[in-house]
Amino acid sequence: MQNNSRQQILAILKKYWGYTSFLPLQEDTISSILAGKDTLTMLATGGGKSLCFQLPALMKEGMAVVISPLISLMKDQVDALKDMGVAAEVLNSSLAPEEQGRVVNLVSTGKMKLLYISPERLQQDRTRQLLQSVPLSFFVIDEAHCISHWGHDFREDYRNLRIIKEWFKPISVHAFTATATEEVQKDILKELRLENPQTHIGPVDRPNLTYRVWLRSQIISQVTDLLKKHAGEAGIIYCLRRDDVDTLSARLNALGFENLPYHAGMDDDTRRLHQDRFAREEVDVMVATIAFGMGIDRSNIRFVIHTAMPKSIEHYHQETGRAGRDGLPAHCYLFYGGSDFLTWKSLLEDSPHKEVLLEKLQSLYHFCSQPHCRHRVLANYFGQKYGKASCDACDYCLNELEMVEDPLIVSQKILSCVYRVHQVSGIGFGAGHIANVLKGKQSDQVETWGHHGISTFGLMAEESVAFIRYMIEQLIGQGFLRREGEFSTLFLTDSARKVLKGEQTPVLVKPLVAAKKEEITQKGRKKKEEEWAEIDQELFQVLRSKRAELARTQGVPAFIIFGDKSLRDMARIKPTTREAFATVYGVGDYKMHAYADAFIKIIQNFLRLGMG
Ligand code: ADP
């Protein structure tokens, strides 16, 4: 980038966004776009993708067209742009006809800088004519992974986006995504017919997220323990089915943990209301299916809890990606159980892409049940190396998992029991029965099949049935056992034979015991204290209420006014003059103009009352 244009770019960055430097790869992407080259940019959630195209859109002649898959996503971005004084609009089917007419007129005047539209809309003839009648700067394809069959969110209407190159040549096209494996990246380039594209692939890793994966047992108390830990913070609790959402949401509300439910089975108005209340910070916790989230830009989500396995690592990465978009520490908890695998398997049964999807599901199951550095596994899955020896931000690297001391012997005992019962009875058995046999527990089934007489009966008598079940679960997830059929019968896989011969050793963890849980809680508390060391927490809460009030009166999501990072900075600096306020993180000309006085007043009052 030329020096003078770099200065110009930095000036725009400060004026509109209030930032003084770029996040990794933003500047590279911006220069490629300004140079008119086609691009593919992959930046993890929170990596600042929107700024990469919004800033050049302000600098270039003409209007940029942004194709986005979700109406709520478009609306949030356009609201945020308008709040910065940028001429941007949305054009999609959610608008009333007269609104659509107004936007079309605005576009025709040639004064718009950014137009957000849906892929369906782009493909209509009248849209084509409209866009061909005005100067365009470039096209952006947001969530570009939706174009690939190999991706996890394939959308038919994204498939046709190749028409952009046919209809609007030579205008450049810029694809953006947060989660794409190498295969998907190649597919995006091919499908969009990008010409000599410049690719900017950032690390998928999100260092500010801490991942923990636990086996599900008493899910209500598991969740309420976490809600107590995260009291006053924003979070999403994901459930697999709509019914689970309704049940869990009602139970938690009854227990005093305020939350709102969200799923695709609810009527549109209620759903929108719940989403808006969350975005405006009137409520902090959502219990939802994955239908909730893609359009959620609330940047201060501090925790995401999965009460069941998601269906792929891509989904997990995307769903947890909603936490900590502001770059501040956030926590991801995943509770899994073998039944989730079976539920997903049956749901995927009719998909035309069943094979691919089942493979993805198996990788996720493996991720859950094979203890390893979670950051590393995620990075490797997306074809990237992970540089650090320890991430210091997952249950494995934080030493929160207690390893089984003799995993080979434990595995061999279990696998031989599965083998033996099958051999003597001619049929396979489920995990419950295998655990009873290993424990040496008499049951009707043990009696009926005479399994108290076999050599593996009571082989793990010193362990609890729950412990044995947990070990079995991990062996299934790691691919040493297969669970099949109506009765979830267990069978050995080819890799099981390697374990039986002692050629391969599974990695097994013990169930979390109360003492370990307490240790984790204490450590978490200490870390949080460090994070808030110089920030006045009381003032932060006061500022947060002001932000919620402004969001309510303006009818916009709270993060559009200020992110938590800005509020924390205010609660640290406590600016009482406009000069001091201008130094707060994220304060540009427009924010200064719109909000400085209101927030300075709040801070002055707070200090006057001797609270500071
Ligand atoms: P993505 O779409 O990649 O998830 P966003 O565009 O929502 O990311 O940006 C994430 C957060 O980072 C937003 O709060 C945004 O304002 C902030 N951000 C973007 N660029 C910068 C920058 N150069 N400096 C500081 N913060 C930034």
XYZ file of C-alpha atoms in Angstrom, residues 21-420:
400
model
C -4.627 -0.252 13.877
C -5.646 -3.305 11.887
C -6.283 -6.831 12.989
C -4.212 -9.532 11.224
C -4.853 -9.803 7.458
C -7.302 -6.923 7.373
C -4.823 -4.609 5.718
C -3.778 -7.254 3.150
C -7.366 -7.927 2.210
C -8.172 -4.236 2.002
C -5.254 -3.586 -0.351
C -6.257 -6.497 -2.616
C -9.801 -5.162 -2.776
C -8.620 -1.622 -3.468
C -6.407 -3.012 -6.233
C -9.465 -4.633 -7.820
C -8.209 -8.249 -7.440
C -10.600 -11.103 -6.717
C -10.098 -12.416 -3.188
C -10.915 -15.190 -0.771
C -10.462 -14.265 2.866
C -10.891 -16.616 5.777
C -10.819 -15.022 9.190
C -12.080 -16.672 12.334
C -15.223 -15.216 13.859
C -14.343 -11.974 15.550
C -11.447 -11.530 13.119
C -13.022 -8.386 11.694
C -14.213 -9.560 8.285
C -16.855 -6.905 7.757
C -14.397 -4.060 8.118
C -12.247 -5.650 5.364
C -14.879 -4.865 2.763
C -16.748 -1.990 4.389
C -13.674 0.203 4.534
C -12.723 -0.160 0.825
C -16.399 0.320 -0.035
C -16.130 3.782 1.508
C -12.970 4.555 -0.428
C -13.946 3.272 -3.862
C -16.192 4.898 -6.426
C -19.619 3.314 -6.746
C -21.608 0.952 -4.561
C -20.492 -2.385 -3.113
C -22.998 -5.242 -3.228
C -22.861 -7.655 -0.296
C -24.527 -11.046 -0.651
C -25.424 -12.488 2.691
C -27.459 -15.576 3.589
C -29.385 -14.238 6.538
C -31.763 -11.341 6.770
C -31.010 -10.630 10.429
C -27.294 -10.628 9.699
C -27.744 -8.052 6.954
C -29.937 -5.873 9.095
C -27.475 -5.812 11.993
C -24.587 -4.848 9.746
C -26.572 -2.139 7.995
C -27.795 -0.742 11.329
C -24.190 -0.612 12.526
C -23.093 1.163 9.329
C -25.889 3.691 9.590
C -24.912 4.336 13.202
C -21.488 5.321 11.841
C -23.004 7.640 9.245
C -22.494 5.381 6.204
C -25.039 5.238 3.360
C -26.010 1.562 3.458
C -29.273 -0.305 2.906
C -30.747 -3.784 2.850
C -32.841 -5.078 -0.031
C -34.685 -8.306 0.669
C -38.100 -9.873 0.984
C -38.476 -8.866 4.640
C -39.089 -5.253 3.575
C -42.554 -3.933 2.834
C -43.064 -3.122 -0.898
C -42.903 0.634 -0.336
C -39.659 0.200 1.661
C -38.227 -1.813 -1.219
C -39.231 0.988 -3.570
C -37.468 3.513 -1.362
C -34.257 1.463 -1.374
C -34.400 0.961 -5.154
C -34.729 4.737 -5.575
C -31.799 5.352 -3.274
C -29.688 2.878 -5.223
C -30.644 4.593 -8.493
C -29.372 7.946 -7.229
C -25.891 6.394 -7.126
C -25.252 7.737 -3.631
C -25.299 4.434 -1.740
C -21.996 2.952 -0.619
C -23.135 -0.528 0.390
C -26.155 -2.609 -0.516
C -26.854 -5.899 1.286
C -28.986 -8.387 -0.635
C -29.904 -12.051 -0.472
C -28.594 -14.503 -3.108
C -32.141 -15.110 -4.392
C -32.661 -11.413 -4.872
C -29.473 -11.021 -6.842
C -30.640 -13.601 -9.339
C -33.795 -11.721 -10.257
C -33.806 -9.883 -13.604
C -35.001 -6.615 -12.115
C -32.112 -6.668 -9.632
C -29.699 -7.335 -12.439
C -31.057 -4.384 -14.379
C -30.932 -2.143 -11.334
C -27.353 -3.068 -10.517
C -26.232 -2.755 -14.108
C -27.626 0.768 -14.210
C -25.380 2.178 -11.452
C -21.611 2.233 -10.884
C -20.548 -0.704 -8.718
C -17.308 -0.937 -6.757
C -17.250 -4.707 -6.084
C -19.209 -7.758 -4.908
C -18.840 -9.460 -1.546
C -19.985 -12.992 -0.806
C -20.337 -13.324 2.939
C -20.452 -16.808 4.535
C -18.991 -18.102 1.271
C -18.672 -21.689 2.580
C -22.433 -21.987 1.880
C -21.487 -22.415 -1.777
C -19.770 -25.763 -1.274
C -21.299 -29.226 -1.128
C -18.390 -30.182 1.119
C -19.244 -27.423 3.526
C -21.577 -27.773 6.429
C -24.164 -25.173 5.457
C -24.653 -25.804 1.758
C -27.308 -23.566 0.214
C -28.773 -24.164 -3.191
C -29.231 -20.464 -3.915
C -25.527 -19.875 -3.269
C -24.657 -22.343 -5.993
C -25.712 -19.937 -8.711
C -23.546 -17.059 -7.593
C -21.204 -17.796 -10.475
C -23.552 -15.583 -12.503
C -21.905 -12.548 -10.921
C -18.861 -13.112 -13.107
C -21.074 -13.537 -16.175
C -23.326 -10.571 -15.556
C -21.035 -8.013 -14.028
C -17.597 -8.662 -15.412
C -14.988 -7.093 -14.837
C -16.135 -6.074 -11.350
C -14.145 -7.903 -8.693
C -15.632 -10.488 -6.354
C -14.576 -11.023 -2.750
C -15.473 -14.132 -0.800
C -15.412 -14.215 3.004
C -15.824 -17.091 5.429
C -14.913 -18.009 8.991
C -14.907 -21.769 8.620
C -13.775 -23.592 5.531
C -11.613 -26.670 5.248
C -9.043 -26.663 2.433
C -11.455 -28.616 0.261
C -14.175 -26.026 0.785
C -11.771 -23.172 0.065
C -10.922 -24.724 -3.313
C -14.584 -25.203 -4.052
C -15.356 -21.547 -3.323
C -12.682 -20.363 -5.774
C -13.936 -22.719 -8.442
C -17.659 -22.133 -8.020
C -17.377 -18.357 -8.019
C -15.038 -18.483 -11.030
C -12.598 -16.187 -9.254
C -9.764 -15.017 -11.519
C -6.196 -15.113 -10.219
C -7.583 -14.694 -6.738
C -5.528 -13.465 -3.852
C -6.219 -15.608 -0.829
C -5.834 -14.409 2.717
C -6.255 -17.332 5.049
C -6.013 -16.436 8.709
C -5.650 -18.855 11.608
C -8.958 -20.479 12.490
C -7.832 -20.600 16.083
C -9.639 -18.389 18.577
C -7.119 -17.973 21.394
C -9.570 -16.111 23.645
C -11.927 -19.110 23.817
C -11.445 -21.811 26.429
C -12.887 -25.173 25.419
C -14.087 -27.858 27.793
C -15.740 -31.118 26.806
C -17.520 -33.246 29.372
C -19.740 -36.281 29.347
C -23.384 -35.417 29.969
C -24.899 -36.835 33.135
C -27.249 -34.623 35.199
C -27.623 -31.949 32.564
C -29.758 -29.570 34.655
C -27.253 -29.385 37.473
C -24.357 -29.373 35.026
C -25.875 -26.333 33.322
C -26.928 -24.531 36.505
C -23.401 -24.916 37.926
C -22.114 -23.083 34.888
C -24.825 -20.424 35.017
C -23.866 -19.664 38.607
C -20.272 -19.310 37.532
C -21.247 -16.950 34.724
C -23.906 -14.959 36.588
C -24.555 -11.575 34.962
C -22.825 -12.582 31.731
C -24.289 -13.250 28.325
C -24.472 -16.792 27.020
C -26.167 -19.213 24.660
C -27.221 -22.706 25.651
C -27.644 -24.928 22.607
C -29.950 -27.953 22.580
C -30.360 -30.509 19.857
C -34.151 -30.523 19.535
C -36.932 -27.964 19.859
C -38.547 -29.950 22.679
C -35.290 -29.930 24.611
C -35.188 -26.146 24.262
C -38.699 -25.734 25.670
C -38.076 -28.124 28.559
C -34.676 -26.786 29.547
C -35.706 -23.161 29.205
C -38.765 -23.674 31.424
C -36.794 -25.631 34.032
C -34.090 -22.995 34.233
C -36.615 -20.159 34.510
C -38.387 -22.056 37.284
C -35.066 -22.414 39.092
C -34.520 -18.651 38.851
C -32.089 -18.615 35.923
C -33.754 -16.108 33.629
C -33.581 -17.013 29.976
C -35.550 -16.951 26.749
C -36.141 -19.886 24.401
C -35.569 -19.728 20.651
C -36.189 -22.275 17.911
C -37.636 -22.504 14.432
C -40.921 -23.976 15.693
C -41.905 -20.767 17.465
C -43.958 -18.150 15.658
C -41.996 -15.445 13.849
C -43.023 -12.578 16.103
C -42.061 -14.306 19.339
C -38.812 -15.457 17.857
C -37.927 -11.990 16.673
C -38.905 -10.508 20.009
C -36.648 -12.937 21.890
C -33.751 -12.292 19.556
C -34.177 -8.518 19.868
C -34.388 -8.681 23.649
C -31.130 -10.615 23.732
C -29.465 -8.203 21.294
C -30.619 -5.216 23.354
C -29.201 -6.846 26.486
C -32.583 -7.029 28.185
C -31.928 -10.690 28.709
C -28.567 -12.408 28.924
C -29.203 -16.096 28.396
C -30.810 -17.791 25.399
C -31.718 -21.465 25.280
C -31.874 -22.373 21.616
C -31.468 -24.773 18.778
C -28.813 -23.906 16.243
C -31.500 -21.936 14.413
C -30.350 -19.181 16.754
C -27.046 -17.540 16.303
C -26.031 -17.048 12.733
C -27.549 -13.598 12.728
C -26.361 -12.815 16.220
C -23.642 -10.243 16.342
C -23.832 -9.556 20.075
C -20.139 -9.295 20.690
C -20.040 -9.841 24.450
C -21.243 -13.441 24.622
C -19.064 -14.840 27.388
C -20.111 -18.481 27.241
C -21.643 -21.031 24.908
C -22.922 -24.301 26.332
C -23.738 -27.238 24.079
C -26.011 -29.640 25.926
C -25.504 -32.147 23.117
C -23.042 -32.858 20.338
C -23.270 -30.593 17.285
C -23.195 -32.358 13.940
C -19.732 -31.447 12.754
C -16.544 -29.705 13.798
C -17.421 -26.905 11.378
C -20.705 -26.395 13.207
C -19.008 -26.553 16.571
C -16.455 -23.999 15.442
C -19.125 -21.711 14.116
C -21.470 -22.050 17.081
C -18.737 -21.547 19.673
C -17.424 -18.774 17.441
C -20.318 -16.642 18.610
C -18.606 -16.353 21.979
C -16.055 -13.612 22.594
C -16.296 -11.779 19.296
C -14.996 -8.743 21.151
C -11.712 -10.560 21.709
C -12.197 -10.796 25.477
C -11.970 -14.207 27.201
C -14.987 -16.477 26.723
C -15.819 -20.085 27.564
C -17.209 -22.985 25.554
C -18.608 -26.052 27.275
C -19.679 -29.122 25.386
C -21.657 -31.912 27.054
C -21.892 -35.010 24.931
C -23.316 -38.512 25.095
C -23.362 -41.457 22.737
C -27.091 -41.031 22.177
C -26.407 -37.731 20.389
C -24.431 -39.578 17.769
C -27.337 -41.931 17.167
C -29.853 -39.094 17.025
C -27.809 -37.239 14.428
C -27.209 -40.419 12.509
C -30.914 -41.031 12.147
C -31.540 -37.381 11.221
C -28.918 -37.529 8.487
C -30.218 -40.796 7.113
C -32.209 -39.209 4.271
C -29.707 -36.576 3.237
C -28.281 -36.837 -0.295
C -24.916 -36.002 1.276
C -25.219 -38.647 3.980
C -21.715 -40.101 3.539
C -19.961 -36.754 3.876
C -22.127 -35.725 6.802
C -21.587 -38.964 8.708
C -17.865 -38.610 8.312
C -18.084 -35.104 9.724
C -20.189 -36.360 12.617
C -17.632 -39.055 13.398
C -14.827 -36.460 13.468
C -16.799 -34.453 15.981
C -17.437 -37.522 18.118
C -13.740 -38.203 18.026
C -13.020 -34.618 19.046
C -15.308 -35.072 22.077
C -14.014 -38.384 23.259
C -10.313 -38.186 22.471
C -8.701 -35.929 25.035
C -6.153 -33.742 23.332
C -5.420 -30.040 23.045
C -8.763 -28.826 21.702
C -7.276 -25.786 19.961
C -4.799 -28.004 18.161
C -7.423 -30.503 17.003
C -9.620 -27.711 15.654
C -6.744 -26.017 13.813
C -5.570 -29.334 12.325
C -9.079 -30.181 11.187
C -9.081 -27.035 9.057
C -5.702 -28.005 7.617
C -3.694 -25.608 9.765
C -0.726 -26.198 12.040
C -0.995 -25.185 15.667
C 2.186 -23.470 16.776
C 2.038 -23.578 20.560
C 2.983 -26.584 22.677
C 0.131 -25.820 25.065
C -2.866 -23.591 24.464
C -3.511 -22.860 28.142
C -7.139 -22.607 27.155
C -8.697 -26.054 27.102
C -9.490 -28.750 29.627
C -6.577 -30.859 28.363
C -3.863 -28.193 28.515
C -5.150 -26.728 31.774
C -4.680 -30.172 33.315
C -8.293 -30.380 34.277
C -8.616 -33.884 32.903
C -7.353 -36.735 34.995
C -5.942 -39.421 32.785
C -6.546 -43.103 33.380
C -3.160 -44.471 34.464
C -3.341 -47.762 32.586
C -5.496 -47.014 29.532
C -4.243 -50.001 27.544
C -5.231 -52.516 30.217
C -8.603 -50.851 30.843
C -9.330 -50.815 27.098
C -8.243 -54.423 26.662
C -10.515 -55.543 29.498
C -13.503 -53.808 27.916
C -12.785 -54.885 24.353
C -12.218 -58.515 25.375
C -15.488 -58.496 27.272
C -17.327 -57.255 24.155
C -15.599 -60.000 22.203
C -16.292 -62.757 24.747
